[in-house]
């Protein structure tokens, strides 16, 4: 197995960082890994907002629900779905953009943002840095929009903490591979057994690393998915100019 695959297979989310800057050329190389990634129809409907100012990072840590590693690490990158950019391009072509009034816009914007996020994660790991993705910025998307001066037809989807690792983390076990990789068609019949086995695996993992607050996968997932845990996403997206009629 080559080094890149080994890095990708050993991913872990780091939440402890040194007070040490990232060299500008290294940060640019990580950002360029996202910039060079593929996008649907070459629409490039993703932009990055790189936040290094300590006060702004502290504010984002609050917006995300109190996540101190955002303020601790030297860089926070916000991955923005950007149909403002495409809107200008479509107008320059003499046409009217309508894609932002569809669910497809959020689908394609999220897919392309995920590709950019994944590329940055791999690039940062390859550079020996730690990362943790942050979906918590959607807890109060309007606050993020105001903080970053985001224009209409944009939406802050996810962020990425990047920094030099202070205390490393352990890779978290995953659901059994056969619940993830399906051959030819979706294999549903064994899922309940896979989930039960994973709950046991995760319980042992939490015990091994001394996490008394660690929950089984079923309980943790239920705690979030029994509700719409970021209810401001839809109204703020609509206020940004996105519709969901199609």
PDB file of N, CA, C and O in Angstrom, residues 172-211:
ATOM      1  N   UNK A 172     -11.101   6.262  14.849  1.00  0.00           N
ATOM      2  CA  UNK A 172     -12.347   5.711  15.385  1.00  0.00           C
ATOM      3  C   UNK A 172     -12.779   4.515  14.534  1.00  0.00           C
ATOM      4  O   UNK A 172     -12.752   4.596  13.295  1.00  0.00           O
ATOM      5  N   UNK A 173     -13.178   3.419  15.170  1.00  0.00           N
ATOM      6  CA  UNK A 173     -13.677   2.276  14.388  1.00  0.00           C
ATOM      7  C   UNK A 173     -14.889   2.672  13.558  1.00  0.00           C
ATOM      8  O   UNK A 173     -15.656   3.560  13.931  1.00  0.00           O
ATOM      9  N   UNK A 174     -15.066   1.991  12.440  1.00  0.00           N
ATOM     10  CA  UNK A 174     -16.204   2.239  11.563  1.00  0.00           C
ATOM     11  C   UNK A 174     -17.176   1.056  11.603  1.00  0.00           C
ATOM     12  O   UNK A 174     -16.834  -0.030  12.064  1.00  0.00           O
ATOM     13  N   UNK A 175     -18.372   1.307  11.113  1.00  0.00           N
ATOM     14  CA  UNK A 175     -19.300   0.207  10.895  1.00  0.00           C
ATOM     15  C   UNK A 175     -18.628  -0.868  10.050  1.00  0.00           C
ATOM     16  O   UNK A 175     -17.693  -0.569   9.284  1.00  0.00           O
ATOM     17  N   UNK A 176     -19.046  -2.120  10.153  1.00  0.00           N
ATOM     18  CA  UNK A 176     -18.428  -3.174   9.343  1.00  0.00           C
ATOM     19  C   UNK A 176     -18.400  -2.801   7.863  1.00  0.00           C
ATOM     20  O   UNK A 176     -19.332  -2.177   7.338  1.00  0.00           O
ATOM     21  N   UNK A 177     -17.322  -3.158   7.202  1.00  0.00           N
ATOM     22  CA  UNK A 177     -17.139  -2.779   5.802  1.00  0.00           C
ATOM     23  C   UNK A 177     -18.279  -3.273   4.920  1.00  0.00           C
ATOM     24  O   UNK A 177     -18.684  -2.613   3.955  1.00  0.00           O
ATOM     25  N   UNK A 178     -18.841  -4.430   5.254  1.00  0.00           N
ATOM     26  CA  UNK A 178     -19.921  -4.980   4.435  1.00  0.00           C
ATOM     27  C   UNK A 178     -21.212  -4.178   4.567  1.00  0.00           C
ATOM     28  O   UNK A 178     -22.142  -4.356   3.771  1.00  0.00           O
ATOM     29  N   UNK A 179     -21.290  -3.278   5.566  1.00  0.00           N
ATOM     30  CA  UNK A 179     -22.437  -2.381   5.647  1.00  0.00           C
ATOM     31  C   UNK A 179     -22.207  -1.118   4.823  1.00  0.00           C
ATOM     32  O   UNK A 179     -23.135  -0.318   4.634  1.00  0.00           O
ATOM     33  N   UNK A 180     -21.001  -0.957   4.335  1.00  0.00           N
ATOM     34  CA  UNK A 180     -20.611   0.239   3.582  1.00  0.00           C
ATOM     35  C   UNK A 180     -20.415  -0.060   2.096  1.00  0.00           C
ATOM     36  O   UNK A 180     -20.874   0.690   1.237  1.00  0.00           O
ATOM     37  N   UNK A 181     -19.745  -1.146   1.785  1.00  0.00           N
ATOM     38  CA  UNK A 181     -19.481  -1.527   0.395  1.00  0.00           C
ATOM     39  C   UNK A 181     -20.511  -2.570  -0.017  1.00  0.00           C
ATOM     40  O   UNK A 181     -20.523  -3.685   0.507  1.00  0.00           O
ATOM     41  N   UNK A 182     -21.384  -2.225  -0.931  1.00  0.00           N
ATOM     42  CA  UNK A 182     -22.423  -3.123  -1.435  1.00  0.00           C
ATOM     43  C   UNK A 182     -22.078  -3.504  -2.871  1.00  0.00           C
ATOM     44  O   UNK A 182     -21.768  -2.641  -3.689  1.00  0.00           O
ATOM     45  N   UNK A 183     -22.143  -4.777  -3.187  1.00  0.00           N
ATOM     46  CA  UNK A 183     -21.779  -5.268  -4.516  1.00  0.00           C
ATOM     47  C   UNK A 183     -23.026  -5.429  -5.381  1.00  0.00           C
ATOM     48  O   UNK A 183     -23.927  -6.193  -5.035  1.00  0.00           O
ATOM     49  N   UNK A 184     -23.070  -4.695  -6.468  1.00  0.00           N
ATOM     50  CA  UNK A 184     -24.119  -4.788  -7.489  1.00  0.00           C
ATOM     51  C   UNK A 184     -25.463  -4.202  -7.055  1.00  0.00           C
ATOM     52  O   UNK A 184     -26.145  -3.538  -7.831  1.00  0.00           O
ATOM     53  N   UNK A 185     -25.886  -4.456  -5.832  1.00  0.00           N
ATOM     54  CA  UNK A 185     -27.132  -3.890  -5.320  1.00  0.00           C
ATOM     55  C   UNK A 185     -27.017  -3.745  -3.805  1.00  0.00           C
ATOM     56  O   UNK A 185     -26.148  -4.353  -3.177  1.00  0.00           O
ATOM     57  N   UNK A 186     -27.896  -2.923  -3.255  1.00  0.00           N
ATOM     58  CA  UNK A 186     -27.850  -2.640  -1.819  1.00  0.00           C
ATOM     59  C   UNK A 186     -28.244  -3.885  -1.031  1.00  0.00           C
ATOM     60  O   UNK A 186     -29.285  -4.494  -1.274  1.00  0.00           O
ATOM     61  N   UNK A 187     -27.410  -4.248  -0.064  1.00  0.00           N
ATOM     62  CA  UNK A 187     -27.626  -5.443   0.746  1.00  0.00           C
ATOM     63  C   UNK A 187     -28.151  -5.029   2.126  1.00  0.00           C
ATOM     64  O   UNK A 187     -27.389  -4.670   3.016  1.00  0.00           O
ATOM     65  N   UNK A 188     -29.473  -5.085   2.294  1.00  0.00           N
ATOM     66  CA  UNK A 188     -30.096  -4.581   3.510  1.00  0.00           C
ATOM     67  C   UNK A 188     -30.311  -5.634   4.583  1.00  0.00           C
ATOM     68  O   UNK A 188     -30.465  -5.284   5.763  1.00  0.00           O
ATOM     69  N   UNK A 189     -30.278  -6.897   4.205  1.00  0.00           N
ATOM     70  CA  UNK A 189     -30.756  -7.920   5.137  1.00  0.00           C
ATOM     71  C   UNK A 189     -29.892  -8.074   6.378  1.00  0.00           C
ATOM     72  O   UNK A 189     -30.381  -8.485   7.444  1.00  0.00           O
ATOM     73  N   UNK A 190     -28.612  -7.781   6.288  1.00  0.00           N
ATOM     74  CA  UNK A 190     -27.719  -7.988   7.431  1.00  0.00           C
ATOM     75  C   UNK A 190     -27.395  -6.711   8.207  1.00  0.00           C
ATOM     76  O   UNK A 190     -26.562  -6.728   9.119  1.00  0.00           O
ATOM     77  N   UNK A 191     -28.041  -5.611   7.842  1.00  0.00           N
ATOM     78  CA  UNK A 191     -27.667  -4.327   8.441  1.00  0.00           C
ATOM     79  C   UNK A 191     -27.863  -4.301   9.953  1.00  0.00           C
ATOM     80  O   UNK A 191     -27.017  -3.790  10.689  1.00  0.00           O
ATOM     81  N   UNK A 192     -28.977  -4.812  10.437  1.00  0.00           N
ATOM     82  CA  UNK A 192     -29.237  -4.758  11.874  1.00  0.00           C
ATOM     83  C   UNK A 192     -28.144  -5.472  12.658  1.00  0.00           C
ATOM     84  O   UNK A 192     -27.687  -4.990  13.704  1.00  0.00           O
ATOM     85  N   UNK A 193     -27.692  -6.627  12.148  1.00  0.00           N
ATOM     86  CA  UNK A 193     -26.604  -7.345  12.804  1.00  0.00           C
ATOM     87  C   UNK A 193     -25.304  -6.573  12.777  1.00  0.00           C
ATOM     88  O   UNK A 193     -24.550  -6.552  13.763  1.00  0.00           O
ATOM     89  N   UNK A 194     -25.010  -5.946  11.641  1.00  0.00           N
ATOM     90  CA  UNK A 194     -23.795  -5.128  11.532  1.00  0.00           C
ATOM     91  C   UNK A 194     -23.826  -3.976  12.539  1.00  0.00           C
ATOM     92  O   UNK A 194     -22.810  -3.655  13.170  1.00  0.00           O
ATOM     93  N   UNK A 195     -24.991  -3.338  12.670  1.00  0.00           N
ATOM     94  CA  UNK A 195     -25.119  -2.201  13.580  1.00  0.00           C
ATOM     95  C   UNK A 195     -24.940  -2.645  15.031  1.00  0.00           C
ATOM     96  O   UNK A 195     -24.244  -1.990  15.818  1.00  0.00           O
ATOM     97  N   UNK A 196     -25.548  -3.765  15.385  1.00  0.00           N
ATOM     98  CA  UNK A 196     -25.402  -4.270  16.755  1.00  0.00           C
ATOM     99  C   UNK A 196     -23.944  -4.603  17.069  1.00  0.00           C
ATOM    100  O   UNK A 196     -23.439  -4.299  18.154  1.00  0.00           O
ATOM    101  N   UNK A 197     -23.256  -5.217  16.100  1.00  0.00           N
ATOM    102  CA  UNK A 197     -21.847  -5.548  16.301  1.00  0.00           C
ATOM    103  C   UNK A 197     -21.009  -4.278  16.453  1.00  0.00           C
ATOM    104  O   UNK A 197     -20.073  -4.228  17.265  1.00  0.00           O
ATOM    105  N   UNK A 198     -21.362  -3.253  15.680  1.00  0.00           N
ATOM    106  CA  UNK A 198     -20.605  -1.999  15.752  1.00  0.00           C
ATOM    107  C   UNK A 198     -20.813  -1.302  17.085  1.00  0.00           C
ATOM    108  O   UNK A 198     -19.872  -0.715  17.644  1.00  0.00           O
ATOM    109  N   UNK A 199     -22.018  -1.348  17.627  1.00  0.00           N
ATOM    110  CA  UNK A 199     -22.244  -0.775  18.956  1.00  0.00           C
ATOM    111  C   UNK A 199     -21.291  -1.404  19.976  1.00  0.00           C
ATOM    112  O   UNK A 199     -20.710  -0.704  20.821  1.00  0.00           O
ATOM    113  N   UNK A 200     -21.124  -2.711  19.899  1.00  0.00           N
ATOM    114  CA  UNK A 200     -20.211  -3.396  20.818  1.00  0.00           C
ATOM    115  C   UNK A 200     -18.767  -2.969  20.577  1.00  0.00           C
ATOM    116  O   UNK A 200     -18.005  -2.728  21.527  1.00  0.00           O
ATOM    117  N   UNK A 201     -18.383  -2.854  19.309  1.00  0.00           N
ATOM    118  CA  UNK A 201     -17.024  -2.435  18.973  1.00  0.00           C
ATOM    119  C   UNK A 201     -16.744  -1.029  19.494  1.00  0.00           C
ATOM    120  O   UNK A 201     -15.672  -0.755  20.054  1.00  0.00           O
ATOM    121  N   UNK A 202     -17.710  -0.151  19.322  1.00  0.00           N
ATOM    122  CA  UNK A 202     -17.518   1.238  19.739  1.00  0.00           C
ATOM    123  C   UNK A 202     -17.478   1.350  21.262  1.00  0.00           C
ATOM    124  O   UNK A 202     -16.703   2.154  21.806  1.00  0.00           O
ATOM    125  N   UNK A 203     -18.281   0.567  21.937  1.00  0.00           N
ATOM    126  CA  UNK A 203     -18.216   0.574  23.408  1.00  0.00           C
ATOM    127  C   UNK A 203     -16.819   0.199  23.886  1.00  0.00           C
ATOM    128  O   UNK A 203     -16.273   0.833  24.798  1.00  0.00           O
ATOM    129  N   UNK A 204     -16.233  -0.849  23.292  1.00  0.00           N
ATOM    130  CA  UNK A 204     -14.882  -1.263  23.674  1.00  0.00           C
ATOM    131  C   UNK A 204     -13.867  -0.170  23.339  1.00  0.00           C
ATOM    132  O   UNK A 204     -12.919   0.062  24.100  1.00  0.00           O
ATOM    133  N   UNK A 205     -14.051   0.489  22.206  1.00  0.00           N
ATOM    134  CA  UNK A 205     -13.149   1.579  21.813  1.00  0.00           C
ATOM    135  C   UNK A 205     -13.171   2.696  22.854  1.00  0.00           C
ATOM    136  O   UNK A 205     -12.108   3.183  23.279  1.00  0.00           O
ATOM    137  N   UNK A 206     -14.361   3.108  23.272  1.00  0.00           N
ATOM    138  CA  UNK A 206     -14.453   4.177  24.270  1.00  0.00           C
ATOM    139  C   UNK A 206     -13.786   3.755  25.580  1.00  0.00           C
ATOM    140  O   UNK A 206     -13.094   4.546  26.220  1.00  0.00           O
ATOM    141  N   UNK A 207     -13.970   2.510  25.962  1.00  0.00           N
ATOM    142  CA  UNK A 207     -13.329   2.013  27.184  1.00  0.00           C
ATOM    143  C   UNK A 207     -11.809   2.023  27.055  1.00  0.00           C
ATOM    144  O   UNK A 207     -11.096   2.423  27.980  1.00  0.00           O
ATOM    145  N   UNK A 208     -11.321   1.602  25.898  1.00  0.00           N
ATOM    146  CA  UNK A 208      -9.876   1.513  25.686  1.00  0.00           C
ATOM    147  C   UNK A 208      -9.191   2.877  25.758  1.00  0.00           C
ATOM    148  O   UNK A 208      -8.039   2.972  26.199  1.00  0.00           O
ATOM    149  N   UNK A 209      -9.879   3.932  25.307  1.00  0.00           N
ATOM    150  CA  UNK A 209      -9.256   5.258  25.311  1.00  0.00           C
ATOM    151  C   UNK A 209      -9.699   6.092  26.517  1.00  0.00           C
ATOM    152  O   UNK A 209      -9.370   7.281  26.608  1.00  0.00           O
ATOM    153  N   UNK A 210     -10.477   5.493  27.425  1.00  0.00           N
ATOM    154  CA  UNK A 210     -10.867   6.181  28.644  1.00  0.00           C
ATOM    155  C   UNK A 210     -11.933   7.235  28.478  1.00  0.00           C
ATOM    156  O   UNK A 210     -11.985   8.204  29.251  1.00  0.00           O
ATOM    157  N   UNK A 211     -12.822   7.050  27.490  1.00  0.00           N
ATOM    158  CA  UNK A 211     -13.909   8.005  27.275  1.00  0.00           C
ATOM    159  C   UNK A 211     -15.173   7.521  27.971  1.00  0.00           C
ATOM    160  O   UNK A 211     -15.951   6.737  27.426  1.00  0.00           O
TER     161      UNK A 211
END
